[in-house]
Amino acid sequence: SQQGEEDPQALSIQEGENATMNCSYKTSINNLQWYRQNSGRGLVHLILIRSNEREKHSGRLRVTLDTSKKSSSLLITASRAADTASYFCATGTQGGSEKLVFGKGTKLTVNP
Amino acid sequence: NAGVMQNPRHLVRRRGQEARLRCSPMKGHSHVYWYRQLPEEGLKFMVYLQKENIIDESGMPKERFSAEFPKEGPSILRIQQVVRGDSAAYFCASSPREGEKLFFGSGTQLSVL
């Protein structure tokens, strides 16, 4: 079953603008991860945030986690055309095997 | 340190044939995951293996699909008697430990004619 649900499904912005993508999930988690996928390629890990963390930064990326609302957000600041890709959140759930369950993704287009 | 290697990159099969997808995890990684992705969809978990053991196969169809990760050699995802609905991109990922980030291969695109 689908655990994470990203919102919006698609996002189109201009270079230099910020992009915010949201992820909601249903069950208790150990960690939440964000991945990026360029068309036809494998996924690349961006950032992992554990259930006891609230915010994490990595370069132009900022991830927040609100376990009370079962939601996370990924912010990409000062976007570039090269950021065009699909972005997926994935959750590692408690009480089960350590498989990651992925959402359907947000398709981000950054226009030059 | 080479990344996760999957082969073949593209595989074409006729209905009823067998498909064998291979995945060599990163060096030192003993956890392997297989995912399937349909166009414009997210990744659907299929199976999670450690060396010689299937840990979780809850996402894998009971019939026609099998997976292994032997002590020596790559992990194999095997699909017998393929049908058109099996056409998808199959991704393998590995990690050194549970609860860590996954490293993905470039995937195998399976097309069933």
JSON list of C-alpha atoms in Angstrom, two decimals:
[
{"chain": "A", "resi": 1, "resn": "SER", "atom": "CA", "xyz": [0.00, 0.00, 0.00]},
{"chain": "A", "resi": 2, "resn": "GLN", "atom": "CA", "xyz": [1.13, 3.56, -0.62]},
{"chain": "A", "resi": 3, "resn": "GLN", "atom": "CA", "xyz": [2.46, 5.17, 2.53]},
{"chain": "A", "resi": 4, "resn": "GLY", "atom": "CA", "xyz": [3.70, 8.56, 1.43]},
{"chain": "A", "resi": 5, "resn": "GLU", "atom": "CA", "xyz": [1.65, 10.97, -0.61]},
{"chain": "A", "resi": 6, "resn": "GLU", "atom": "CA", "xyz": [3.44, 13.92, -2.17]},
{"chain": "A", "resi": 7, "resn": "ASP", "atom": "CA", "xyz": [1.79, 17.19, -2.88]},
{"chain": "A", "resi": 8, "resn": "PRO", "atom": "CA", "xyz": [1.60, 18.76, -5.38]},
{"chain": "A", "resi": 9, "resn": "GLN", "atom": "CA", "xyz": [1.79, 16.13, -8.11]},
{"chain": "A", "resi": 10, "resn": "ALA", "atom": "CA", "xyz": [3.46, 18.62, -10.42]},
{"chain": "A", "resi": 11, "resn": "LEU", "atom": "CA", "xyz": [5.13, 21.97, -9.86]},
{"chain": "A", "resi": 12, "resn": "SER", "atom": "CA", "xyz": [6.48, 24.43, -12.41]},
{"chain": "A", "resi": 13, "resn": "ILE", "atom": "CA", "xyz": [8.58, 27.41, -11.33]},
{"chain": "A", "resi": 14, "resn": "GLN", "atom": "CA", "xyz": [11.14, 29.86, -12.70]},
{"chain": "A", "resi": 15, "resn": "GLU", "atom": "CA", "xyz": [14.85, 29.59, -12.04]},
{"chain": "A", "resi": 16, "resn": "GLY", "atom": "CA", "xyz": [15.78, 31.33, -8.82]},
{"chain": "A", "resi": 17, "resn": "GLU", "atom": "CA", "xyz": [12.46, 30.69, -7.14]},
{"chain": "A", "resi": 18, "resn": "ASN", "atom": "CA", "xyz": [12.01, 28.33, -4.21]},
{"chain": "A", "resi": 19, "resn": "ALA", "atom": "CA", "xyz": [10.22, 25.02, -4.58]},
{"chain": "A", "resi": 20, "resn": "THR", "atom": "CA", "xyz": [8.30, 23.40, -1.75]},
{"chain": "A", "resi": 21, "resn": "MET", "atom": "CA", "xyz": [7.04, 19.84, -1.86]},
{"chain": "A", "resi": 22, "resn": "ASN", "atom": "CA", "xyz": [5.03, 18.16, 0.84]},
{"chain": "A", "resi": 23, "resn": "CYS", "atom": "CA", "xyz": [4.67, 14.57, 1.92]},
{"chain": "A", "resi": 24, "resn": "SER", "atom": "CA", "xyz": [2.07, 13.01, 4.18]},
{"chain": "A", "resi": 25, "resn": "TYR", "atom": "CA", "xyz": [2.16, 9.49, 5.55]},
{"chain": "A", "resi": 26, "resn": "LYS", "atom": "CA", "xyz": [-0.08, 7.24, 7.59]},
{"chain": "A", "resi": 27, "resn": "THR", "atom": "CA", "xyz": [1.79, 5.05, 10.06]},
{"chain": "A", "resi": 28, "resn": "SER", "atom": "CA", "xyz": [4.54, 5.58, 12.63]},
{"chain": "A", "resi": 29, "resn": "ILE", "atom": "CA", "xyz": [7.97, 5.87, 11.08]},
{"chain": "A", "resi": 30, "resn": "ASN", "atom": "CA", "xyz": [11.60, 5.42, 12.00]},
{"chain": "A", "resi": 31, "resn": "ASN", "atom": "CA", "xyz": [12.81, 7.83, 9.38]},
{"chain": "A", "resi": 32, "resn": "LEU", "atom": "CA", "xyz": [11.72, 9.70, 6.29]},
{"chain": "A", "resi": 33, "resn": "GLN", "atom": "CA", "xyz": [13.88, 10.10, 3.22]},
{"chain": "A", "resi": 34, "resn": "TRP", "atom": "CA", "xyz": [13.71, 12.22, 0.10]},
{"chain": "A", "resi": 35, "resn": "TYR", "atom": "CA", "xyz": [14.96, 11.00, -3.25]},
{"chain": "A", "resi": 36, "resn": "ARG", "atom": "CA", "xyz": [15.29, 12.55, -6.65]},
{"chain": "A", "resi": 37, "resn": "GLN", "atom": "CA", "xyz": [14.82, 10.82, -9.99]},
{"chain": "A", "resi": 38, "resn": "ASN", "atom": "CA", "xyz": [15.77, 12.16, -13.38]},
{"chain": "A", "resi": 39, "resn": "SER", "atom": "CA", "xyz": [13.71, 10.79, -16.24]},
{"chain": "A", "resi": 40, "resn": "GLY", "atom": "CA", "xyz": [14.56, 7.16, -16.96]},
{"chain": "A", "resi": 41, "resn": "ARG", "atom": "CA", "xyz": [17.20, 6.95, -14.28]},
{"chain": "A", "resi": 42, "resn": "GLY", "atom": "CA", "xyz": [17.58, 5.44, -10.85]},
{"chain": "A", "resi": 43, "resn": "LEU", "atom": "CA", "xyz": [16.82, 7.34, -7.69]},
{"chain": "A", "resi": 44, "resn": "VAL", "atom": "CA", "xyz": [19.39, 9.41, -5.89]},
{"chain": "A", "resi": 45, "resn": "HIS", "atom": "CA", "xyz": [19.22, 9.89, -2.16]},
{"chain": "A", "resi": 46, "resn": "LEU", "atom": "CA", "xyz": [18.95, 13.51, -1.05]},
{"chain": "A", "resi": 47, "resn": "ILE", "atom": "CA", "xyz": [18.39, 13.59, 2.67]},
{"chain": "A", "resi": 48, "resn": "LEU", "atom": "CA", "xyz": [17.30, 11.39, 5.59]},
{"chain": "A", "resi": 49, "resn": "ILE", "atom": "CA", "xyz": [15.53, 12.75, 8.65]},
{"chain": "A", "resi": 50, "resn": "ARG", "atom": "CA", "xyz": [14.92, 10.56, 11.68]},
{"chain": "A", "resi": 51, "resn": "SER", "atom": "CA", "xyz": [11.69, 10.54, 13.65]},
{"chain": "A", "resi": 52, "resn": "ASN", "atom": "CA", "xyz": [13.27, 12.42, 16.56]},
{"chain": "A", "resi": 53, "resn": "GLU", "atom": "CA", "xyz": [14.49, 15.24, 14.31]},
{"chain": "A", "resi": 54, "resn": "ARG", "atom": "CA", "xyz": [12.44, 18.25, 13.24]},
{"chain": "A", "resi": 55, "resn": "GLU", "atom": "CA", "xyz": [14.58, 19.91, 10.59]},
{"chain": "A", "resi": 56, "resn": "LYS", "atom": "CA", "xyz": [17.60, 19.13, 8.49]},
{"chain": "A", "resi": 57, "resn": "HIS", "atom": "CA", "xyz": [19.63, 21.06, 5.93]},
{"chain": "A", "resi": 58, "resn": "SER", "atom": "CA", "xyz": [21.87, 20.00, 3.10]},
{"chain": "A", "resi": 59, "resn": "GLY", "atom": "CA", "xyz": [23.13, 22.70, 0.78]},
{"chain": "A", "resi": 60, "resn": "ARG", "atom": "CA", "xyz": [20.08, 24.27, -0.88]},
{"chain": "A", "resi": 61, "resn": "LEU", "atom": "CA", "xyz": [17.79, 21.63, 0.59]},
{"chain": "A", "resi": 62, "resn": "ARG", "atom": "CA", "xyz": [15.79, 22.00, 3.77]},
{"chain": "A", "resi": 63, "resn": "VAL", "atom": "CA", "xyz": [13.61, 19.20, 5.12]},
{"chain": "A", "resi": 64, "resn": "THR", "atom": "CA", "xyz": [11.16, 19.45, 7.98]},
{"chain": "A", "resi": 65, "resn": "LEU", "atom": "CA", "xyz": [9.33, 16.67, 9.75]},
{"chain": "A", "resi": 66, "resn": "ASP", "atom": "CA", "xyz": [6.19, 16.99, 11.87]},
{"chain": "A", "resi": 67, "resn": "THR", "atom": "CA", "xyz": [5.42, 13.59, 13.35]},
{"chain": "A", "resi": 68, "resn": "SER", "atom": "CA", "xyz": [2.27, 14.89, 15.07]},
{"chain": "A", "resi": 69, "resn": "LYS", "atom": "CA", "xyz": [0.82, 15.75, 11.66]},
{"chain": "A", "resi": 70, "resn": "LYS", "atom": "CA", "xyz": [2.57, 12.86, 9.92]},
{"chain": "A", "resi": 71, "resn": "SER", "atom": "CA", "xyz": [3.97, 15.20, 7.31]},
{"chain": "A", "resi": 72, "resn": "SER", "atom": "CA", "xyz": [7.26, 16.40, 5.87]},
{"chain": "A", "resi": 73, "resn": "SER", "atom": "CA", "xyz": [8.29, 19.12, 3.49]},
{"chain": "A", "resi": 74, "resn": "LEU", "atom": "CA", "xyz": [11.22, 19.51, 1.14]},
{"chain": "A", "resi": 75, "resn": "LEU", "atom": "CA", "xyz": [12.30, 23.04, 0.26]},
{"chain": "A", "resi": 76, "resn": "ILE", "atom": "CA", "xyz": [14.72, 23.69, -2.58]},
{"chain": "A", "resi": 77, "resn": "THR", "atom": "CA", "xyz": [15.99, 27.27, -2.47]},
{"chain": "A", "resi": 78, "resn": "ALA", "atom": "CA", "xyz": [17.25, 29.29, -5.43]},
{"chain": "A", "resi": 79, "resn": "SER", "atom": "CA", "xyz": [16.19, 26.60, -7.88]},
{"chain": "A", "resi": 80, "resn": "ARG", "atom": "CA", "xyz": [18.13, 25.84, -11.07]},
{"chain": "A", "resi": 81, "resn": "ALA", "atom": "CA", "xyz": [17.07, 24.27, -14.34]},
{"chain": "A", "resi": 82, "resn": "ALA", "atom": "CA", "xyz": [19.16, 21.24, -13.34]},
{"chain": "A", "resi": 83, "resn": "ASP", "atom": "CA", "xyz": [16.81, 20.68, -10.39]},
{"chain": "A", "resi": 84, "resn": "THR", "atom": "CA", "xyz": [14.14, 19.56, -12.87]},
{"chain": "A", "resi": 85, "resn": "ALA", "atom": "CA", "xyz": [13.29, 16.00, -11.80]},
{"chain": "A", "resi": 86, "resn": "SER", "atom": "CA", "xyz": [10.75, 13.96, -9.87]},
{"chain": "A", "resi": 87, "resn": "TYR", "atom": "CA", "xyz": [11.05, 14.03, -6.09]},
{"chain": "A", "resi": 88, "resn": "PHE", "atom": "CA", "xyz": [9.87, 11.20, -3.90]},
{"chain": "A", "resi": 89, "resn": "CYS", "atom": "CA", "xyz": [9.48, 10.83, -0.19]},
{"chain": "A", "resi": 90, "resn": "ALA", "atom": "CA", "xyz": [9.96, 7.41, 1.35]},
{"chain": "A", "resi": 91, "resn": "THR", "atom": "CA", "xyz": [9.23, 6.21, 4.84]},
{"chain": "A", "resi": 92, "resn": "GLY", "atom": "CA", "xyz": [10.84, 3.52, 6.91]},
{"chain": "A", "resi": 93, "resn": "THR", "atom": "CA", "xyz": [8.10, 2.18, 9.14]},
{"chain": "A", "resi": 94, "resn": "GLN", "atom": "CA", "xyz": [8.24, 0.95, 12.69]},
{"chain": "A", "resi": 95, "resn": "GLY", "atom": "CA", "xyz": [7.41, -2.59, 13.61]},
{"chain": "A", "resi": 96, "resn": "GLY", "atom": "CA", "xyz": [8.19, -4.13, 10.29]},
{"chain": "A", "resi": 97, "resn": "SER", "atom": "CA", "xyz": [11.07, -4.89, 8.02]},
{"chain": "A", "resi": 98, "resn": "GLU", "atom": "CA", "xyz": [13.25, -1.99, 7.01]},
{"chain": "A", "resi": 99, "resn": "LYS", "atom": "CA", "xyz": [11.81, -1.62, 3.56]},
{"chain": "A", "resi": 100, "resn": "LEU", "atom": "CA", "xyz": [11.16, 1.91, 2.34]},
{"chain": "A", "resi": 101, "resn": "VAL", "atom": "CA", "xyz": [7.70, 2.75, 1.06]},
{"chain": "A", "resi": 102, "resn": "PHE", "atom": "CA", "xyz": [7.63, 5.44, -1.63]},
{"chain": "A", "resi": 103, "resn": "GLY", "atom": "CA", "xyz": [5.03, 7.98, -2.59]},
{"chain": "A", "resi": 104, "resn": "LYS", "atom": "CA", "xyz": [4.03, 8.79, -6.17]},
{"chain": "A", "resi": 105, "resn": "GLY", "atom": "CA", "xyz": [6.29, 11.79, -6.37]},
{"chain": "A", "resi": 106, "resn": "THR", "atom": "CA", "xyz": [6.21, 15.44, -7.30]},
{"chain": "A", "resi": 107, "resn": "LYS", "atom": "CA", "xyz": [7.33, 16.32, -10.79]},
{"chain": "A", "resi": 108, "resn": "LEU", "atom": "CA", "xyz": [9.29, 19.57, -10.59]},
{"chain": "A", "resi": 109, "resn": "THR", "atom": "CA", "xyz": [10.03, 21.65, -13.67]},
{"chain": "A", "resi": 110, "resn": "VAL", "atom": "CA", "xyz": [12.35, 24.61, -13.32]},
{"chain": "A", "resi": 111, "resn": "ASN", "atom": "CA", "xyz": [12.15, 26.91, -16.30]},
{"chain": "A", "resi": 112, "resn": "PRO", "atom": "CA", "xyz": [15.29, 28.83, -17.30]},
{"chain": "B", "resi": 1, "resn": "ASN", "atom": "CA", "xyz": [33.77, 1.81, -5.40]},
{"chain": "B", "resi": 2, "resn": "ALA", "atom": "CA", "xyz": [31.33, 1.02, -8.17]},
{"chain": "B", "resi": 3, "resn": "GLY", "atom": "CA", "xyz": [27.70, 1.80, -7.53]},
{"chain": "B", "resi": 4, "resn": "VAL", "atom": "CA", "xyz": [24.82, -0.62, -7.71]},
{"chain": "B", "resi": 5, "resn": "MET", "atom": "CA", "xyz": [25.04, -2.42, -11.03]},
{"chain": "B", "resi": 6, "resn": "GLN", "atom": "CA", "xyz": [22.00, -3.74, -12.78]},
{"chain": "B", "resi": 7, "resn": "ASN", "atom": "CA", "xyz": [21.87, -5.65, -16.00]},
{"chain": "B", "resi": 8, "resn": "PRO", "atom": "CA", "xyz": [20.61, -5.79, -18.53]},
{"chain": "B", "resi": 9, "resn": "ARG", "atom": "CA", "xyz": [19.61, -2.17, -18.94]},
{"chain": "B", "resi": 10, "resn": "HIS", "atom": "CA", "xyz": [16.84, -3.13, -21.34]},
{"chain": "B", "resi": 11, "resn": "LEU", "atom": "CA", "xyz": [15.21, -6.54, -21.69]},
{"chain": "B", "resi": 12, "resn": "VAL", "atom": "CA", "xyz": [12.64, -7.52, -24.28]},
{"chain": "B", "resi": 13, "resn": "ARG", "atom": "CA", "xyz": [10.67, -10.71, -23.83]},
{"chain": "B", "resi": 14, "resn": "ARG", "atom": "CA", "xyz": [7.71, -12.30, -25.53]},
{"chain": "B", "resi": 15, "resn": "ARG", "atom": "CA", "xyz": [4.73, -13.40, -23.51]},
{"chain": "B", "resi": 16, "resn": "GLY", "atom": "CA", "xyz": [5.41, -16.72, -21.80]},
{"chain": "B", "resi": 17, "resn": "GLN", "atom": "CA", "xyz": [9.18, -16.34, -21.70]},
{"chain": "B", "resi": 18, "resn": "GLU", "atom": "CA", "xyz": [11.30, -15.95, -18.59]},
{"chain": "B", "resi": 19, "resn": "ALA", "atom": "CA", "xyz": [13.00, -12.72, -17.52]},
{"chain": "B", "resi": 20, "resn": "ARG", "atom": "CA", "xyz": [16.08, -12.69, -15.32]},
{"chain": "B", "resi": 21, "resn": "LEU", "atom": "CA", "xyz": [17.20, -9.39, -13.85]},
{"chain": "B", "resi": 22, "resn": "ARG", "atom": "CA", "xyz": [20.54, -9.09, -12.10]},
{"chain": "B", "resi": 23, "resn": "CYS", "atom": "CA", "xyz": [21.73, -6.74, -9.42]},
{"chain": "B", "resi": 24, "resn": "SER", "atom": "CA", "xyz": [25.18, -6.42, -7.90]},
{"chain": "B", "resi": 25, "resn": "PRO", "atom": "CA", "xyz": [25.01, -4.29, -4.75]},
{"chain": "B", "resi": 26, "resn": "MET", "atom": "CA", "xyz": [27.66, -1.83, -3.74]},
{"chain": "B", "resi": 27, "resn": "LYS", "atom": "CA", "xyz": [30.73, -3.38, -2.17]},
{"chain": "B", "resi": 28, "resn": "GLY", "atom": "CA", "xyz": [30.13, -4.06, 1.49]},
{"chain": "B", "resi": 29, "resn": "HIS", "atom": "CA", "xyz": [26.35, -3.85, 1.22]},
{"chain": "B", "resi": 30, "resn": "SER", "atom": "CA", "xyz": [24.48, -6.93, 2.36]},
{"chain": "B", "resi": 31, "resn": "HIS", "atom": "CA", "xyz": [20.92, -5.59, 2.09]},
{"chain": "B", "resi": 32, "resn": "VAL", "atom": "CA", "xyz": [19.22, -5.64, -1.31]},
{"chain": "B", "resi": 33, "resn": "TYR", "atom": "CA", "xyz": [15.80, -4.31, -2.25]},
{"chain": "B", "resi": 34, "resn": "TRP", "atom": "CA", "xyz": [13.84, -4.69, -5.48]},
{"chain": "B", "resi": 35, "resn": "TYR", "atom": "CA", "xyz": [11.26, -2.15, -6.58]},
{"chain": "B", "resi": 36, "resn": "ARG", "atom": "CA", "xyz": [9.01, -1.90, -9.63]},
{"chain": "B", "resi": 37, "resn": "GLN", "atom": "CA", "xyz": [8.01, 1.36, -11.26]},
{"chain": "B", "resi": 38, "resn": "LEU", "atom": "CA", "xyz": [5.29, 1.94, -13.80]},
{"chain": "B", "resi": 39, "resn": "PRO", "atom": "CA", "xyz": [5.36, 5.11, -15.96]},
{"chain": "B", "resi": 40, "resn": "GLU", "atom": "CA", "xyz": [4.46, 8.26, -14.00]},
{"chain": "B", "resi": 41, "resn": "GLU", "atom": "CA", "xyz": [4.21, 6.22, -10.80]},
{"chain": "B", "resi": 42, "resn": "GLY", "atom": "CA", "xyz": [6.24, 5.88, -7.66]},
{"chain": "B", "resi": 43, "resn": "LEU", "atom": "CA", "xyz": [8.28, 2.83, -6.77]},
{"chain": "B", "resi": 44, "resn": "LYS", "atom": "CA", "xyz": [6.42, -0.19, -5.47]},
{"chain": "B", "resi": 45, "resn": "PHE", "atom": "CA", "xyz": [8.32, -2.37, -3.02]},
{"chain": "B", "resi": 46, "resn": "MET", "atom": "CA", "xyz": [8.68, -5.98, -4.09]},
{"chain": "B", "resi": 47, "resn": "VAL", "atom": "CA", "xyz": [11.21, -7.80, -1.95]},
{"chain": "B", "resi": 48, "resn": "TYR", "atom": "CA", "xyz": [13.97, -7.23, 0.60]},
{"chain": "B", "resi": 49, "resn": "LEU", "atom": "CA", "xyz": [16.83, -9.70, 0.90]},
{"chain": "B", "resi": 50, "resn": "GLN", "atom": "CA", "xyz": [19.96, -10.16, 2.91]},
{"chain": "B", "resi": 51, "resn": "LYS", "atom": "CA", "xyz": [22.65, -12.60, 1.94]},
{"chain": "B", "resi": 52, "resn": "GLU", "atom": "CA", "xyz": [20.94, -15.98, 1.37]},
{"chain": "B", "resi": 53, "resn": "ASN", "atom": "CA", "xyz": [17.76, -14.85, 3.14]},
{"chain": "B", "resi": 54, "resn": "ILE", "atom": "CA", "xyz": [14.48, -13.31, 2.04]},
{"chain": "B", "resi": 55, "resn": "ILE", "atom": "CA", "xyz": [13.50, -10.88, 4.78]},
{"chain": "B", "resi": 56, "resn": "ASP", "atom": "CA", "xyz": [10.31, -9.42, 3.34]},
{"chain": "B", "resi": 57, "resn": "GLU", "atom": "CA", "xyz": [8.59, -10.47, 0.13]},
{"chain": "B", "resi": 58, "resn": "SER", "atom": "CA", "xyz": [5.24, -8.90, 0.90]},
{"chain": "B", "resi": 59, "resn": "GLY", "atom": "CA", "xyz": [5.27, -6.83, -2.30]},
{"chain": "B", "resi": 60, "resn": "MET", "atom": "CA", "xyz": [6.07, -9.64, -4.66]},
{"chain": "B", "resi": 61, "resn": "PRO", "atom": "CA", "xyz": [3.31, -11.55, -6.48]},
{"chain": "B", "resi": 62, "resn": "LYS", "atom": "CA", "xyz": [3.03, -15.08, -5.16]},
{"chain": "B", "resi": 63, "resn": "GLU", "atom": "CA", "xyz": [3.12, -16.65, -8.59]},
{"chain": "B", "resi": 64, "resn": "ARG", "atom": "CA", "xyz": [5.72, -16.38, -11.33]},
{"chain": "B", "resi": 65, "resn": "PHE", "atom": "CA", "xyz": [8.03, -14.07, -9.34]},
{"chain": "B", "resi": 66, "resn": "SER", "atom": "CA", "xyz": [11.00, -15.15, -7.28]},
{"chain": "B", "resi": 67, "resn": "ALA", "atom": "CA", "xyz": [14.14, -13.52, -5.92]},
{"chain": "B", "resi": 68, "resn": "GLU", "atom": "CA", "xyz": [17.40, -14.69, -4.50]},
{"chain": "B", "resi": 69, "resn": "PHE", "atom": "CA", "xyz": [20.60, -13.22, -3.13]},
{"chain": "B", "resi": 70, "resn": "PRO", "atom": "CA", "xyz": [23.14, -16.03, -2.95]},
{"chain": "B", "resi": 71, "resn": "LYS", "atom": "CA", "xyz": [26.27, -16.04, -0.85]},
{"chain": "B", "resi": 72, "resn": "GLU", "atom": "CA", "xyz": [28.31, -15.46, -3.97]},
{"chain": "B", "resi": 73, "resn": "GLY", "atom": "CA", "xyz": [27.16, -13.49, -6.97]},
{"chain": "B", "resi": 74, "resn": "PRO", "atom": "CA", "xyz": [24.45, -10.98, -7.74]},
{"chain": "B", "resi": 75, "resn": "SER", "atom": "CA", "xyz": [20.87, -10.86, -6.60]},
{"chain": "B", "resi": 76, "resn": "ILE", "atom": "CA", "xyz": [18.46, -12.23, -9.20]},
{"chain": "B", "resi": 77, "resn": "LEU", "atom": "CA", "xyz": [14.85, -11.28, -9.76]},
{"chain": "B", "resi": 78, "resn": "ARG", "atom": "CA", "xyz": [13.20, -13.93, -11.87]},
{"chain": "B", "resi": 79, "resn": "ILE", "atom": "CA", "xyz": [9.86, -13.59, -13.62]},
{"chain": "B", "resi": 80, "resn": "GLN", "atom": "CA", "xyz": [8.51, -16.71, -15.23]},
{"chain": "B", "resi": 81, "resn": "GLN", "atom": "CA", "xyz": [5.95, -16.80, -18.04]},
{"chain": "B", "resi": 82, "resn": "VAL", "atom": "CA", "xyz": [5.94, -13.03, -18.43]},
{"chain": "B", "resi": 83, "resn": "VAL", "atom": "CA", "xyz": [2.76, -11.19, -19.35]},
{"chain": "B", "resi": 84, "resn": "ARG", "atom": "CA", "xyz": [2.34, -7.69, -20.81]},
{"chain": "B", "resi": 85, "resn": "GLY", "atom": "CA", "xyz": [1.46, -6.33, -17.38]},
{"chain": "B", "resi": 86, "resn": "ASP", "atom": "CA", "xyz": [4.97, -7.17, -16.19]},
{"chain": "B", "resi": 87, "resn": "SER", "atom": "CA", "xyz": [6.36, -4.43, -18.44]},
{"chain": "B", "resi": 88, "resn": "ALA", "atom": "CA", "xyz": [7.92, -1.88, -16.12]},
{"chain": "B", "resi": 89, "resn": "ALA", "atom": "CA", "xyz": [11.20, -0.53, -14.84]},
{"chain": "B", "resi": 90, "resn": "TYR", "atom": "CA", "xyz": [12.70, -2.72, -12.13]},
{"chain": "B", "resi": 91, "resn": "PHE", "atom": "CA", "xyz": [15.08, -1.04, -9.74]},
{"chain": "B", "resi": 92, "resn": "CYS", "atom": "CA", "xyz": [17.47, -2.62, -7.31]},
{"chain": "B", "resi": 93, "resn": "ALA", "atom": "CA", "xyz": [18.87, -0.80, -4.31]},
{"chain": "B", "resi": 94, "resn": "SER", "atom": "CA", "xyz": [21.34, -1.72, -1.62]},
{"chain": "B", "resi": 95, "resn": "SER", "atom": "CA", "xyz": [22.33, -0.48, 1.81]},
{"chain": "B", "resi": 96, "resn": "PRO", "atom": "CA", "xyz": [24.99, -1.44, 4.32]},
{"chain": "B", "resi": 97, "resn": "ARG", "atom": "CA", "xyz": [22.61, -1.61, 7.27]},
{"chain": "B", "resi": 98, "resn": "GLU", "atom": "CA", "xyz": [18.93, -1.46, 8.05]},
{"chain": "B", "resi": 99, "resn": "GLY", "atom": "CA", "xyz": [17.41, 1.97, 8.34]},
{"chain": "B", "resi": 100, "resn": "GLU", "atom": "CA", "xyz": [20.04, 3.63, 6.18]},
{"chain": "B", "resi": 101, "resn": "LYS", "atom": "CA", "xyz": [19.72, 5.39, 2.87]},
{"chain": "B", "resi": 102, "resn": "LEU", "atom": "CA", "xyz": [19.44, 3.29, -0.24]},
{"chain": "B", "resi": 103, "resn": "PHE", "atom": "CA", "xyz": [21.75, 3.37, -3.22]},
{"chain": "B", "resi": 104, "resn": "PHE", "atom": "CA", "xyz": [19.88, 2.65, -6.43]},
{"chain": "B", "resi": 105, "resn": "GLY", "atom": "CA", "xyz": [20.95, 1.08, -9.67]},
{"chain": "B", "resi": 106, "resn": "SER", "atom": "CA", "xyz": [19.95, 2.52, -13.04]},
{"chain": "B", "resi": 107, "resn": "GLY", "atom": "CA", "xyz": [17.20, -0.04, -13.42]},
{"chain": "B", "resi": 108, "resn": "THR", "atom": "CA", "xyz": [16.19, -2.66, -15.96]},
{"chain": "B", "resi": 109, "resn": "GLN", "atom": "CA", "xyz": [13.43, -1.69, -18.35]},
{"chain": "B", "resi": 110, "resn": "LEU", "atom": "CA", "xyz": [11.45, -4.83, -19.11]},
{"chain": "B", "resi": 111, "resn": "SER", "atom": "CA", "xyz": [9.25, -4.80, -22.18]},
{"chain": "B", "resi": 112, "resn": "VAL", "atom": "CA", "xyz": [6.93, -7.73, -22.83]},
{"chain": "B", "resi": 113, "resn": "LEU", "atom": "CA", "xyz": [5.72, -8.03, -26.41]}
]
